[in-house]
Amino acid sequence: MGFILSRIQDTVQQYADVISKVSGVDVEVVDNNLFRVAGTGIYSGNISTDMSDEGYVYKHILKTGETKVIYCPGDDMLCRSCPSKTSCKEKIEISMPIEIEEEIIGVIGLVGSTEEQKTLVLQNEKLFLEFIKQISYFISAKVMEERNKEIFGSIIDTLDSVINYMDQGVVVIGDDNIIRSDNDSAKKHLGLSELVGKEITVRSTGDSINNIAEYKIEIEGKTIFAIGGMYSLGLKDKLYKNIFVFKDMKSFKTDIYEATSTHETFETKNIIGKSNETLSLINNIKKVAKSNSTVLITGESGTGKEMVATSIWRESDRKDQKFVAINCAAIPESLLESELFGYVKGAFSGADPKGRIGKFELANQGIIFLDEIGDMPIYLQTKLLRVLQEKNITRIGSNQVIPIDVKVIAATNTDLKEMMIKKKFREDLYYRLNVIPINIKPLRERPDDIVELVEHFIRKYVRLLNKTYSHIDSNTMNLLKNHYWKGNVRELENTIEFMVNMMEADGIINNRTLPVDFFEDMLSGNKTDIESATIIPLKELEKREIKKAAQVFGDSTEGKKLAANSLGISLATYYRRLEEIQKN
């Protein structure tokens, strides 16, 4: 009877797909001639192939009729003759015979190829064995064209027991679109406490994301979008026609978000500083957070624009929703549109064949942060403006219009008004984004924040680098307070990290721990009175430079030697000039 399974190959494949979906492992079915009738995952590309030169475990099952669990493929006695036993990629295997009237007509095999799959099988071994057993009976019944309701009922019962351990929703649907069976996840995804007996309509949207078909579900007056698969049970009984395995799009997007989100989250309580500028910034964040209007954050590089954006998120009514950030300058122009709006399977040459969810769709109900918005190409600015106006998007390669509810926060360190003059930034988009402007002052304009920031970063890196810290020299702190800080807070943090690394065993941070380029920046980065039209007497300039050298290198003997050397004078002359200045 071995050839019988091949005659119903499509049906057997559907059953293999159902088992794989429910169990989370790969499945293959062979007949009694070791001909692979069906397969999923790693076996899907080798269906209808002869396995007589391998399949040593299956040969044993066909001979003995016993169910076998191989916990260590390659090491088991049944694998001793297999030429691939030393390079076997399988981690666990369950093999069960398919029988008709005491004759074995084939074998069902569940194969886990990863440690995660092996753990899943071991945790649910008893349930899986029972489930496969019932599927085996089901296939036998189909081959003999018997519709044994009792057997089918036990399959559904077993299915219910197993799938309640999974996060996919599963419903069994009749020809009349009435739900006959479900699991707890299906109730959760559809937002209903009861499903059995309710009418459901499931239609494909034609889109495929991550290589999984998208469906539109209508039930109890609700419309829900989901990804999954619809499988025919192959029965003549119209009460049990299809099984639908799915996950609602919101849960699917949450999974993607949690797997890809890497941004650091800040709240207003994490913003360090006591300057009037910083206190005003915190106050403004709290004011604008409750609004759905777009926000444009401006400020030099390193001032903390993403910190402000995440603080707005955490203070807003959307704090429990997603915060999705995208750096418009970090993504090639040719890919930015697909990153923002997503695309479906086969949308364009070179695209991921699985399709992809776009950032706007991923951020639905939450906040999208468009960093470095000034680097967005002009053609894409037009599409972004349309999205902001119409509140919907369309994936590339799709005709489906998707409504979105997203609060937009944009940020830039460039002068967008200047770009507008040069026709590099759309004026209408600028005014659409700049509804609520927030400007972050550079660090040099809020020196009152520097002491707190320095102390914060010292604590941070002392802990991370496992250092013993005593104190920071007051002269060094003054240097940090009066520095120009072209790179703002980011530069300050990098400097403190360097200084903590260079700190001696005494735990004191002083001028000797400062990086070399810090002093170079002091000479080149700070504006001096020389840049003005006022002429300063040489005597006054000499006095200022000696004071600066004393401040930079300190009062120690070694520091005075360094100061004299930096001024190009002898140590004796330095002592004499310093004494004259102190007397005056």
Tab-separated table of N, CA, C and O in Angstrom, residues 27-103:
chain	number	residue	atom	x	y	z
A	27	VAL	N	8.958	18.969	9.770
A	27	VAL	CA	8.220	17.706	9.666
A	27	VAL	C	8.457	17.097	8.286
A	27	VAL	O	8.528	17.813	7.285
A	28	GLU	N	8.594	15.760	8.238
A	28	GLU	CA	8.615	15.068	6.958
A	28	GLU	C	7.792	13.783	7.094
A	28	GLU	O	7.678	13.210	8.190
A	29	VAL	N	7.197	13.368	5.967
A	29	VAL	CA	6.403	12.132	5.934
A	29	VAL	C	6.950	11.286	4.792
A	29	VAL	O	7.099	11.770	3.660
A	30	VAL	N	7.252	9.992	5.087
A	30	VAL	CA	7.744	9.071	4.057
A	30	VAL	C	6.795	7.882	3.969
A	30	VAL	O	6.089	7.555	4.926
A	31	ASP	N	6.746	7.268	2.798
A	31	ASP	CA	5.917	6.068	2.655
A	31	ASP	C	6.766	4.828	2.977
A	31	ASP	O	7.934	4.942	3.361
A	32	ASN	N	6.186	3.626	2.802
A	32	ASN	CA	6.919	2.419	3.211
A	32	ASN	C	8.017	2.031	2.227
A	32	ASN	O	8.718	1.033	2.432
A	33	ASN	N	8.176	2.811	1.151
A	33	ASN	CA	9.299	2.626	0.231
A	33	ASN	C	10.381	3.682	0.453
A	33	ASN	O	11.286	3.842	-0.357
A	34	LEU	N	10.245	4.403	1.578
A	34	LEU	CA	11.169	5.484	1.923
A	34	LEU	C	11.201	6.575	0.854
A	34	LEU	O	12.255	7.136	0.528
A	35	PHE	N	10.033	6.865	0.327
A	35	PHE	CA	9.862	7.961	-0.626
A	35	PHE	C	9.270	9.136	0.148
A	35	PHE	O	8.224	8.991	0.784
A	36	ARG	N	9.972	10.299	0.143
A	36	ARG	CA	9.500	11.452	0.903
A	36	ARG	C	8.262	12.047	0.237
A	36	ARG	O	8.315	12.584	-0.857
A	37	VAL	N	7.136	11.921	0.921
A	37	VAL	CA	5.844	12.377	0.386
A	37	VAL	C	5.599	13.849	0.705
A	37	VAL	O	5.005	14.580	-0.086
A	38	ALA	N	6.042	14.307	1.886
A	38	ALA	CA	5.790	15.689	2.302
A	38	ALA	C	6.928	16.153	3.190
A	38	ALA	O	7.631	15.339	3.803
A	39	GLY	N	7.101	17.471	3.271
A	39	GLY	CA	8.156	18.025	4.119
A	39	GLY	C	7.980	19.513	4.320
A	39	GLY	O	7.414	20.202	3.478
A	40	THR	N	8.457	19.985	5.455
A	40	THR	CA	8.422	21.425	5.751
A	40	THR	C	9.834	21.878	6.106
A	40	THR	O	10.717	21.066	6.373
A	41	GLY	N	10.034	23.205	6.126
A	41	GLY	CA	11.324	23.761	6.540
A	41	GLY	C	12.466	23.263	5.690
A	41	GLY	O	12.456	23.376	4.465
A	42	ILE	N	13.455	22.631	6.312
A	42	ILE	CA	14.655	22.179	5.592
A	42	ILE	C	14.370	21.057	4.610
A	42	ILE	O	15.190	20.741	3.751
A	43	TYR	N	13.190	20.422	4.735
A	43	TYR	CA	12.833	19.326	3.842
A	43	TYR	C	11.933	19.758	2.689
A	43	TYR	O	11.664	18.969	1.780
A	44	SER	N	11.445	21.000	2.744
A	44	SER	CA	10.448	21.428	1.762
A	44	SER	C	10.998	21.431	0.332
A	44	SER	O	10.235	21.311	-0.624
A	45	GLY	N	12.312	21.584	0.199
A	45	GLY	CA	12.890	21.610	-1.145
A	45	GLY	C	13.255	20.245	-1.681
A	45	GLY	O	13.762	20.126	-2.800
A	46	ASN	N	13.027	19.180	-0.872
A	46	ASN	CA	13.404	17.834	-1.300
A	46	ASN	C	12.238	16.862	-1.236
A	46	ASN	O	12.409	15.683	-0.903
A	47	ILE	N	11.032	17.364	-1.509
A	47	ILE	CA	9.848	16.506	-1.544
A	47	ILE	C	9.896	15.651	-2.815
A	47	ILE	O	10.443	16.056	-3.836
A	48	SER	N	9.327	14.474	-2.751
A	48	SER	CA	9.286	13.528	-3.880
A	48	SER	C	10.669	12.988	-4.210
A	48	SER	O	11.019	12.803	-5.381
A	49	THR	N	11.464	12.765	-3.161
A	49	THR	CA	12.789	12.192	-3.379
A	49	THR	C	12.888	10.826	-2.695
A	49	THR	O	12.206	10.553	-1.715
A	50	ASP	N	13.789	9.992	-3.210
A	50	ASP	CA	14.007	8.646	-2.688
A	50	ASP	C	14.985	8.713	-1.515
A	50	ASP	O	16.095	9.232	-1.644
A	51	MET	N	14.581	8.201	-0.345
A	51	MET	CA	15.416	8.220	0.841
A	51	MET	C	15.952	6.836	1.204
A	51	MET	O	16.401	6.602	2.321
A	52	SER	N	15.903	5.912	0.277
A	52	SER	CA	16.268	4.523	0.584
A	52	SER	C	17.746	4.373	0.940
A	52	SER	O	18.124	3.393	1.599
A	53	ASP	N	18.596	5.329	0.504
A	53	ASP	CA	20.011	5.259	0.842
A	53	ASP	C	20.305	5.875	2.193
A	53	ASP	O	21.461	5.906	2.629
A	54	GLU	N	19.293	6.440	2.839
A	54	GLU	CA	19.468	7.018	4.171
A	54	GLU	C	18.265	6.600	5.016
A	54	GLU	O	17.783	5.485	4.900
A	55	GLY	N	17.805	7.422	5.890
A	55	GLY	CA	16.599	7.109	6.660
A	55	GLY	C	16.724	5.856	7.480
A	55	GLY	O	15.803	5.023	7.490
A	56	TYR	N	17.838	5.691	8.163
A	56	TYR	CA	18.062	4.463	8.930
A	56	TYR	C	17.057	4.301	10.066
A	56	TYR	O	16.609	3.183	10.374
A	57	VAL	N	16.669	5.383	10.685
A	57	VAL	CA	15.667	5.316	11.759
A	57	VAL	C	14.319	4.915	11.182
A	57	VAL	O	13.597	4.080	11.737
A	58	TYR	N	13.962	5.507	10.024
A	58	TYR	CA	12.675	5.200	9.404
A	58	TYR	C	12.605	3.724	8.986
A	58	TYR	O	11.534	3.096	9.051
A	59	LYS	N	13.721	3.177	8.538
A	59	LYS	CA	13.747	1.756	8.182
A	59	LYS	C	13.392	0.892	9.400
A	59	LYS	O	12.663	-0.092	9.300
A	60	HIS	N	13.921	1.304	10.548
A	60	HIS	CA	13.637	0.579	11.790
A	60	HIS	C	12.160	0.686	12.149
A	60	HIS	O	11.542	-0.321	12.560
A	61	ILE	N	11.583	1.876	11.990
A	61	ILE	CA	10.163	2.079	12.309
A	61	ILE	C	9.287	1.239	11.385
A	61	ILE	O	8.316	0.605	11.821
A	62	LEU	N	9.595	1.213	10.079
A	62	LEU	CA	8.819	0.433	9.112
A	62	LEU	C	8.907	-1.067	9.425
A	62	LEU	O	7.959	-1.816	9.172
A	63	LYS	N	10.025	-1.494	9.982
A	63	LYS	CA	10.217	-2.918	10.291
A	63	LYS	C	9.533	-3.318	11.591
A	63	LYS	O	8.907	-4.384	11.680
A	64	THR	N	9.633	-2.452	12.614
A	64	THR	CA	9.152	-2.830	13.947
A	64	THR	C	7.777	-2.255	14.282
A	64	THR	O	7.063	-2.795	15.130
A	65	GLY	N	7.426	-1.114	13.652
A	65	GLY	CA	6.156	-0.478	13.956
A	65	GLY	C	6.136	0.271	15.273
A	65	GLY	O	5.081	0.715	15.736
A	66	GLU	N	7.310	0.465	15.890
A	66	GLU	CA	7.353	1.184	17.157
A	66	GLU	C	7.653	2.662	16.940
A	66	GLU	O	8.284	3.042	15.956
A	67	THR	N	7.181	3.489	17.879
A	67	THR	CA	7.505	4.916	17.862
A	67	THR	C	8.868	5.110	18.511
A	67	THR	O	9.178	4.469	19.518
A	68	LYS	N	9.672	5.978	17.920
A	68	LYS	CA	11.038	6.151	18.412
A	68	LYS	C	11.351	7.636	18.581
A	68	LYS	O	11.078	8.455	17.692
A	69	VAL	N	11.914	7.980	19.759
A	69	VAL	CA	12.415	9.329	19.997
A	69	VAL	C	13.937	9.247	20.077
A	69	VAL	O	14.486	8.555	20.944
A	70	ILE	N	14.618	9.914	19.160
A	70	ILE	CA	16.085	9.940	19.136
A	70	ILE	C	16.528	11.243	19.790
A	70	ILE	O	16.377	12.319	19.206
A	71	TYR	N	17.049	11.151	20.972
A	71	TYR	CA	17.426	12.358	21.704
A	71	TYR	C	18.775	12.918	21.264
A	71	TYR	O	19.023	14.114	21.409
A	72	CYS	N	19.636	12.076	20.728
A	72	CYS	CA	20.955	12.524	20.288
A	72	CYS	C	21.251	11.934	18.909
A	72	CYS	O	22.000	10.938	18.786
A	73	PRO	N	20.653	12.472	17.830
A	73	PRO	CA	20.910	11.949	16.486
A	73	PRO	C	22.406	11.919	16.172
A	73	PRO	O	23.135	12.851	16.511
A	74	GLY	N	22.814	10.856	15.543
A	74	GLY	CA	24.228	10.673	15.235
A	74	GLY	C	24.916	9.760	16.226
A	74	GLY	O	25.829	9.009	15.878
A	75	ASP	N	24.457	9.801	17.490
A	75	ASP	CA	25.051	8.972	18.534
A	75	ASP	C	24.220	7.730	18.828
A	75	ASP	O	24.693	6.791	19.484
A	76	ASP	N	22.963	7.725	18.406
A	76	ASP	CA	22.078	6.602	18.697
A	76	ASP	C	22.518	5.356	17.916
A	76	ASP	O	23.108	5.452	16.825
A	77	MET	N	22.206	4.184	18.465
A	77	MET	CA	22.578	2.925	17.820
A	77	MET	C	21.985	2.798	16.424
A	77	MET	O	22.592	2.210	15.524
A	78	LEU	N	20.777	3.351	16.237
A	78	LEU	CA	20.144	3.253	14.923
A	78	LEU	C	20.875	4.080	13.868
A	78	LEU	O	20.631	3.920	12.673
A	79	CYS	N	21.739	4.985	14.299
A	79	CYS	CA	22.443	5.866	13.361
A	79	CYS	C	23.844	5.366	13.019
A	79	CYS	O	24.577	6.029	12.270
A	80	ARG	N	24.211	4.208	13.582
A	80	ARG	CA	25.606	3.783	13.462
A	80	ARG	C	26.040	3.533	12.017
A	80	ARG	O	27.218	3.655	11.687
A	81	SER	N	25.090	3.180	11.137
A	81	SER	CA	25.457	2.905	9.739
A	81	SER	C	25.308	4.126	8.837
A	81	SER	O	25.651	4.070	7.653
A	82	CYS	N	24.794	5.209	9.397
A	82	CYS	CA	24.550	6.406	8.583
A	82	CYS	C	25.870	7.105	8.264
A	82	CYS	O	26.653	7.403	9.181
A	83	PRO	N	26.160	7.397	6.982
A	83	PRO	CA	27.421	8.062	6.622
A	83	PRO	C	27.514	9.496	7.148
A	83	PRO	O	28.597	10.066	7.191
A	84	SER	N	26.378	10.086	7.535
A	84	SER	CA	26.373	11.478	8.006
A	84	SER	C	26.312	11.572	9.528
A	84	SER	O	26.059	12.635	10.079
A	85	LYS	N	26.548	10.453	10.228
A	85	LYS	CA	26.346	10.457	11.681
A	85	LYS	C	27.295	11.419	12.400
A	85	LYS	O	26.951	11.986	13.431
A	86	THR	N	28.499	11.643	11.863
A	86	THR	CA	29.448	12.541	12.540
A	86	THR	C	29.195	14.004	12.224
A	86	THR	O	29.731	14.885	12.876
A	87	SER	N	28.403	14.251	11.197
A	87	SER	CA	28.113	15.644	10.821
A	87	SER	C	26.617	15.937	10.859
A	87	SER	O	26.144	16.863	10.218
A	88	CYS	N	25.887	15.120	11.612
A	88	CYS	CA	24.426	15.274	11.671
A	88	CYS	C	24.045	16.625	12.288
A	88	CYS	O	24.556	16.992	13.347
A	89	LYS	N	23.157	17.342	11.627
A	89	LYS	CA	22.715	18.657	12.106
A	89	LYS	C	21.446	18.579	12.949
A	89	LYS	O	20.997	19.579	13.490
A	90	GLU	N	20.861	17.394	13.025
A	90	GLU	CA	19.627	17.233	13.796
A	90	GLU	C	19.930	17.161	15.287
A	90	GLU	O	20.926	16.570	15.705
A	91	LYS	N	19.061	17.779	16.109
A	91	LYS	CA	19.227	17.797	17.560
A	91	LYS	C	18.284	16.811	18.258
A	91	LYS	O	18.602	16.323	19.336
A	92	ILE	N	17.137	16.549	17.674
A	92	ILE	CA	16.176	15.611	18.250
A	92	ILE	C	15.244	15.147	17.145
A	92	ILE	O	15.000	15.886	16.178
A	93	GLU	N	14.724	13.915	17.248
A	93	GLU	CA	13.855	13.383	16.206
A	93	GLU	C	12.795	12.485	16.838
A	93	GLU	O	13.097	11.654	17.700
A	94	ILE	N	11.553	12.719	16.437
A	94	ILE	CA	10.452	11.834	16.824
A	94	ILE	C	9.931	11.163	15.560
A	94	ILE	O	9.604	11.846	14.589
A	95	SER	N	9.872	9.838	15.572
A	95	SER	CA	9.390	9.092	14.399
A	95	SER	C	8.246	8.186	14.827
A	95	SER	O	8.351	7.453	15.813
A	96	MET	N	7.146	8.233	14.063
A	96	MET	CA	5.959	7.440	14.407
A	96	MET	C	5.380	6.818	13.143
A	96	MET	O	5.281	7.473	12.096
A	97	PRO	N	4.986	5.539	13.212
A	97	PRO	CA	4.443	4.873	12.022
A	97	PRO	C	3.020	5.321	11.689
A	97	PRO	O	2.272	5.764	12.560
A	98	ILE	N	2.674	5.198	10.404
A	98	ILE	CA	1.300	5.385	9.937
A	98	ILE	C	0.799	3.996	9.531
A	98	ILE	O	1.396	3.351	8.669
A	99	GLU	N	-0.290	3.556	10.166
A	99	GLU	CA	-0.736	2.179	9.970
A	99	GLU	C	-2.171	2.124	9.444
A	99	GLU	O	-2.998	2.984	9.762
A	100	ILE	N	-2.417	1.088	8.619
A	100	ILE	CA	-3.768	0.771	8.170
A	100	ILE	C	-3.939	-0.748	8.269
A	100	ILE	O	-3.183	-1.507	7.646
A	101	GLU	N	-4.911	-1.139	9.091
A	101	GLU	CA	-5.210	-2.569	9.254
A	101	GLU	C	-3.952	-3.369	9.534
A	101	GLU	O	-3.636	-4.358	8.867
A	102	GLU	N	-3.174	-2.874	10.509
A	102	GLU	CA	-1.954	-3.514	11.000
A	102	GLU	C	-0.825	-3.533	9.978
A	102	GLU	O	0.198	-4.182	10.188
A	103	GLU	N	-0.990	-2.815	8.878
A	103	GLU	CA	0.100	-2.678	7.904
A	103	GLU	C	0.666	-1.268	7.978
A	103	GLU	O	-0.092	-0.287	7.976
